[in-house]
PDB file of C-alpha atoms in Angstrom:
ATOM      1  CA  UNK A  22       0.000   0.000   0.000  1.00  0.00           C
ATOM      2  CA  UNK A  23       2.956   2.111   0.806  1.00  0.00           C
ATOM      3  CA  UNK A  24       4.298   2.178  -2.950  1.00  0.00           C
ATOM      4  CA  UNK A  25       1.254   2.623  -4.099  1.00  0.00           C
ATOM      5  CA  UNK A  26       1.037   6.042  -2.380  1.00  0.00           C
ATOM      6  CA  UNK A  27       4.427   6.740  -3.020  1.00  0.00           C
ATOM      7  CA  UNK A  28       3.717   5.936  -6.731  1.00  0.00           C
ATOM      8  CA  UNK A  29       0.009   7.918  -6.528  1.00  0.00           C
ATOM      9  CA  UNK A  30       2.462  10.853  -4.853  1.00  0.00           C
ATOM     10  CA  UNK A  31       4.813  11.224  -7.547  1.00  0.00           C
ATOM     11  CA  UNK A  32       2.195  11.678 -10.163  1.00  0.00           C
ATOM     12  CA  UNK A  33       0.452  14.221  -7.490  1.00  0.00           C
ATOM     13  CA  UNK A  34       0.114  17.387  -9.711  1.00  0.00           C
ATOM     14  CA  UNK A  35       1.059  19.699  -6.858  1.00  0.00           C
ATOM     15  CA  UNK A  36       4.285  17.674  -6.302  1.00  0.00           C
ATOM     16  CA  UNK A  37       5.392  17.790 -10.116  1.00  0.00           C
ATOM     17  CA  UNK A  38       4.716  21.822 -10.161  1.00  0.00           C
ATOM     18  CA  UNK A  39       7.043  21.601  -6.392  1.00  0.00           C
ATOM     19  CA  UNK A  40       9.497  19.310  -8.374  1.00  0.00           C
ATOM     20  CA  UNK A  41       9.632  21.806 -11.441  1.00  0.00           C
ATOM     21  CA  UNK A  42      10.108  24.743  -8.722  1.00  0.00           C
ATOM     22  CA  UNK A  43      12.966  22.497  -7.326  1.00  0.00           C
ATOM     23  CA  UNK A  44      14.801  22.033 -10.452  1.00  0.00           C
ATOM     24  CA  UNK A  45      14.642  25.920 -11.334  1.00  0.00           C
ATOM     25  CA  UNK A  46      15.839  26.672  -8.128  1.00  0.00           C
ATOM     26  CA  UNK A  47      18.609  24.767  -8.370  1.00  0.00           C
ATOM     27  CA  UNK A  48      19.623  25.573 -11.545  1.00  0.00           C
ATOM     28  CA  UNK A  49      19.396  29.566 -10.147  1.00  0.00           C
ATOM     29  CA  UNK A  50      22.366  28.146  -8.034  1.00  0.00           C
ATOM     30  CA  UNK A  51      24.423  26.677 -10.438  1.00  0.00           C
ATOM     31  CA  UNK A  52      23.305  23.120 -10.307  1.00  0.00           C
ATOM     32  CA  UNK A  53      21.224  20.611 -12.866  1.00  0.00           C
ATOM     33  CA  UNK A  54      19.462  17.918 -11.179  1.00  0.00           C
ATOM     34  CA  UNK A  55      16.104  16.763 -11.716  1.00  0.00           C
ATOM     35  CA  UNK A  56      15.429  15.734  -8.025  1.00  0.00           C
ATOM     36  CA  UNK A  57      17.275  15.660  -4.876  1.00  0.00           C
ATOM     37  CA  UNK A  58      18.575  12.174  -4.641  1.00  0.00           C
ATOM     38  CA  UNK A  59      20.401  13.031  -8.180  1.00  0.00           C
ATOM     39  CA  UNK A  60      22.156  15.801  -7.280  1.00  0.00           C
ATOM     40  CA  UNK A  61      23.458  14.123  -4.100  1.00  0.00           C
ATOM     41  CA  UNK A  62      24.732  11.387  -6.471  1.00  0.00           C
ATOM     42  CA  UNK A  63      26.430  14.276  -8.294  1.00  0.00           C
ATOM     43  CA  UNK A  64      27.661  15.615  -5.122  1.00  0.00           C
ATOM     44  CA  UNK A  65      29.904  12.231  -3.904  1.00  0.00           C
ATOM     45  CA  UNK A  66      30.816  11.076  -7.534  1.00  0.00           C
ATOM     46  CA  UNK A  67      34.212  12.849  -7.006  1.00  0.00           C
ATOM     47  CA  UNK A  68      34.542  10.319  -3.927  1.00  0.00           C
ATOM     48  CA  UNK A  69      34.948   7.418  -6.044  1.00  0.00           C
ATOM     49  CA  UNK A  70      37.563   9.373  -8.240  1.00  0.00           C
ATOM     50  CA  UNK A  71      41.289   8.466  -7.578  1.00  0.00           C
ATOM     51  CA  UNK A  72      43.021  11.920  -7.773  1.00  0.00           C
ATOM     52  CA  UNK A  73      40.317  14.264  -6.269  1.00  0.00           C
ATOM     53  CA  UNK A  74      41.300  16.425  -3.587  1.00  0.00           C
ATOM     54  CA  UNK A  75      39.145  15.447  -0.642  1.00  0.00           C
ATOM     55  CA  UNK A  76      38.667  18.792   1.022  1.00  0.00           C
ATOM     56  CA  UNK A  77      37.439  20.655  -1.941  1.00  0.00           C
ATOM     57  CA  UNK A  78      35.389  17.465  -2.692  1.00  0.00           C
ATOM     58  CA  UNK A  79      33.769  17.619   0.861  1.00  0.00           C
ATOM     59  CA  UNK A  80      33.438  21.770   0.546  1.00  0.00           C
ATOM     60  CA  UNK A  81      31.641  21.416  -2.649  1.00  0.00           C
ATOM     61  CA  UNK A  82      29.621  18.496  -1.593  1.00  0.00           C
ATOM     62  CA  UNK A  83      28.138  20.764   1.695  1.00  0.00           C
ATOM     63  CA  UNK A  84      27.360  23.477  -0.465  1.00  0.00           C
ATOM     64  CA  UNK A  85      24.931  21.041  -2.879  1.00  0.00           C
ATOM     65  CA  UNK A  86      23.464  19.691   0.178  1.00  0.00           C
ATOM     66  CA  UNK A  87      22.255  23.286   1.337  1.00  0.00           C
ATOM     67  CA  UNK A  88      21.043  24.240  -2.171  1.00  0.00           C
ATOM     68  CA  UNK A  89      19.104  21.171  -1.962  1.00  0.00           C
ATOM     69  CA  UNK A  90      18.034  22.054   1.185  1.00  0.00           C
ATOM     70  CA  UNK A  91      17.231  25.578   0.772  1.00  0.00           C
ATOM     71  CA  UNK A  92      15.790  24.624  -2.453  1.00  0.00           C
ATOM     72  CA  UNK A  93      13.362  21.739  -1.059  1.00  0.00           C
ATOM     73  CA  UNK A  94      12.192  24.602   1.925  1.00  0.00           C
ATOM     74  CA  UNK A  95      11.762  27.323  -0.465  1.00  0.00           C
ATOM     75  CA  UNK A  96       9.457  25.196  -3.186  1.00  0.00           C
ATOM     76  CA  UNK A  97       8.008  22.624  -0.555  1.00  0.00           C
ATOM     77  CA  UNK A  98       8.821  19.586  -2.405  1.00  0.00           C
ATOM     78  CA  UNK A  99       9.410  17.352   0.268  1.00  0.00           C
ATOM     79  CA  UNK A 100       6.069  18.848   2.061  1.00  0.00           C
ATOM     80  CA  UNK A 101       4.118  18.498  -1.246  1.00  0.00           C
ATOM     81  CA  UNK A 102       4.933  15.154  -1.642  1.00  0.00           C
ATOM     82  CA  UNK A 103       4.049  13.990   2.285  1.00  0.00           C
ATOM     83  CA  UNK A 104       0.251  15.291   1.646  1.00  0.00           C
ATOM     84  CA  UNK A 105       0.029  13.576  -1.549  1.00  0.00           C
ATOM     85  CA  UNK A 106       1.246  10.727  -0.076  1.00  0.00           C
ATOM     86  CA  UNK A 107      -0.573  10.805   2.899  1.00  0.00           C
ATOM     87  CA  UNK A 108      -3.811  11.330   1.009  1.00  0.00           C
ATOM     88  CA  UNK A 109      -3.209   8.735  -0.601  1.00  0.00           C
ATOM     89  CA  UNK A 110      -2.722   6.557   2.061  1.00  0.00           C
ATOM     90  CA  UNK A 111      -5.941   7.907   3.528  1.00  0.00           C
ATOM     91  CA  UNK A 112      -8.031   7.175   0.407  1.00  0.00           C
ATOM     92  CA  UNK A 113      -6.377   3.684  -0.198  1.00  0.00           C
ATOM     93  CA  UNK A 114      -7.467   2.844   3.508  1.00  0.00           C
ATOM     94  CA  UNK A 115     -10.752   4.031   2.740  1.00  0.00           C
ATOM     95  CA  UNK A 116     -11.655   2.075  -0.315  1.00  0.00           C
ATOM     96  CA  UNK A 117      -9.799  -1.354   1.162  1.00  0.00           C
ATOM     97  CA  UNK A 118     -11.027  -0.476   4.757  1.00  0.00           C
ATOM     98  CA  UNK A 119     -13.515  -3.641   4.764  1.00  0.00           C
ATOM     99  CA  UNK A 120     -10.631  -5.864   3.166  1.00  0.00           C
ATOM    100  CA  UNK A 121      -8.176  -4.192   5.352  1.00  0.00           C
ATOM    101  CA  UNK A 122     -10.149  -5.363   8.687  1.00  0.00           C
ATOM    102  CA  UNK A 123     -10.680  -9.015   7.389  1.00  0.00           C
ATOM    103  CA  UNK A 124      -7.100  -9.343   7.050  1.00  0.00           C
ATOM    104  CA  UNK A 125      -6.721  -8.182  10.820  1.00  0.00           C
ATOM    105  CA  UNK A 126      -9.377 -10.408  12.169  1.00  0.00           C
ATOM    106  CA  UNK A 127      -8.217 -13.170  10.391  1.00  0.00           C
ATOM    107  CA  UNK A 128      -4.699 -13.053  11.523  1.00  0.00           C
ATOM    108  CA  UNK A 129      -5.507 -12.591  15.159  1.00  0.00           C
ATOM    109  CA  UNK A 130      -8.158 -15.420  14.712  1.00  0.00           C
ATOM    110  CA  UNK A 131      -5.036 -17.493  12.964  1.00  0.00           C
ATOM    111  CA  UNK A 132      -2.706 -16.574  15.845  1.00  0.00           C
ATOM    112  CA  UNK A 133      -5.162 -17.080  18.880  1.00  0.00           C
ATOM    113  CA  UNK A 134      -5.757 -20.749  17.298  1.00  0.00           C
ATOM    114  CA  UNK A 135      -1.737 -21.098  17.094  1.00  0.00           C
ATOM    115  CA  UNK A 136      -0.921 -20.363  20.164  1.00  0.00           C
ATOM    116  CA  UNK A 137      -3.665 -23.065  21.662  1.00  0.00           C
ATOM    117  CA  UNK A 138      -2.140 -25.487  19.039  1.00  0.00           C
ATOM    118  CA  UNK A 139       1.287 -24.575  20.898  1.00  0.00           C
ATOM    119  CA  UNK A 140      -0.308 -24.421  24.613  1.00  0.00           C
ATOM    120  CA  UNK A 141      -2.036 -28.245  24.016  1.00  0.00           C
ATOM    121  CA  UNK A 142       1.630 -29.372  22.335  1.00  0.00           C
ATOM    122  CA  UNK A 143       3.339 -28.648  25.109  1.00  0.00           C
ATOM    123  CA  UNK A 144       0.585 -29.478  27.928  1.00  0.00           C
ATOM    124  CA  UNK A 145       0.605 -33.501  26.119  1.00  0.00           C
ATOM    125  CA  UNK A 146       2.690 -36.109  27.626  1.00  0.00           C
TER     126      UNK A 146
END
């Protein structure tokens, strides 16, 4: 159910006008990512370079971690996305609510009858 919100929450139409937000205000800082997780990657691919001097490595990786940052506060992506997920979440809940409970009774009813299963195993001689 989880993906499925996550996957309803990407195509959220709020999110994708925070994402397009994200991506211009990153690029007003010298960067081109089209998400976050991206332009982290960017940031530590010098790590994994022989010959790259560490401390301007770690300097410049800081600095795309605040745009990001500043970037995800100033559009609201990461805010955007959490109330399209979680209305997601809601609805899916909702609609499968019926289902949902039916799966609960039945695995307490399953576990109730293991445990006397168990309890009679070990109470035989």
């Amino acid at each position: 159910m989880l993906r499925t919100a996550s996957a309803r929450a990407d195509a959220d139409k709020k999110y994708g006008n925070a994402q397009h937000a994200w991506i211009r205000c990153v690029r007003s800082k010298g960067y081109r990512a089209p998400n976050p997780t991206a332009l982290m990657r960017q940031a530590l691919l010098p790590y994994t370079k022989r010959n790259t001097d560490k401390a301007v490595t770690r300097r410049h990786e800081i600095a795309m971690a605040v745009t990001a940052a500043e970037c995800n506060v100033e559009t609201g992506l990461s805010a955007s996305h959490d109330q399209a997920k979680q209305h997601s979440i809601d609805r899916l809940v909702g609609l499968n609510l019926d289902a949902y409970t039916q799966y609960r009774n039945t695995a307490a009813a399953a576990l109730a009858r293991a445990r006397r299963v168990v309890a009679d195993q070990a109470a035989a001689p």
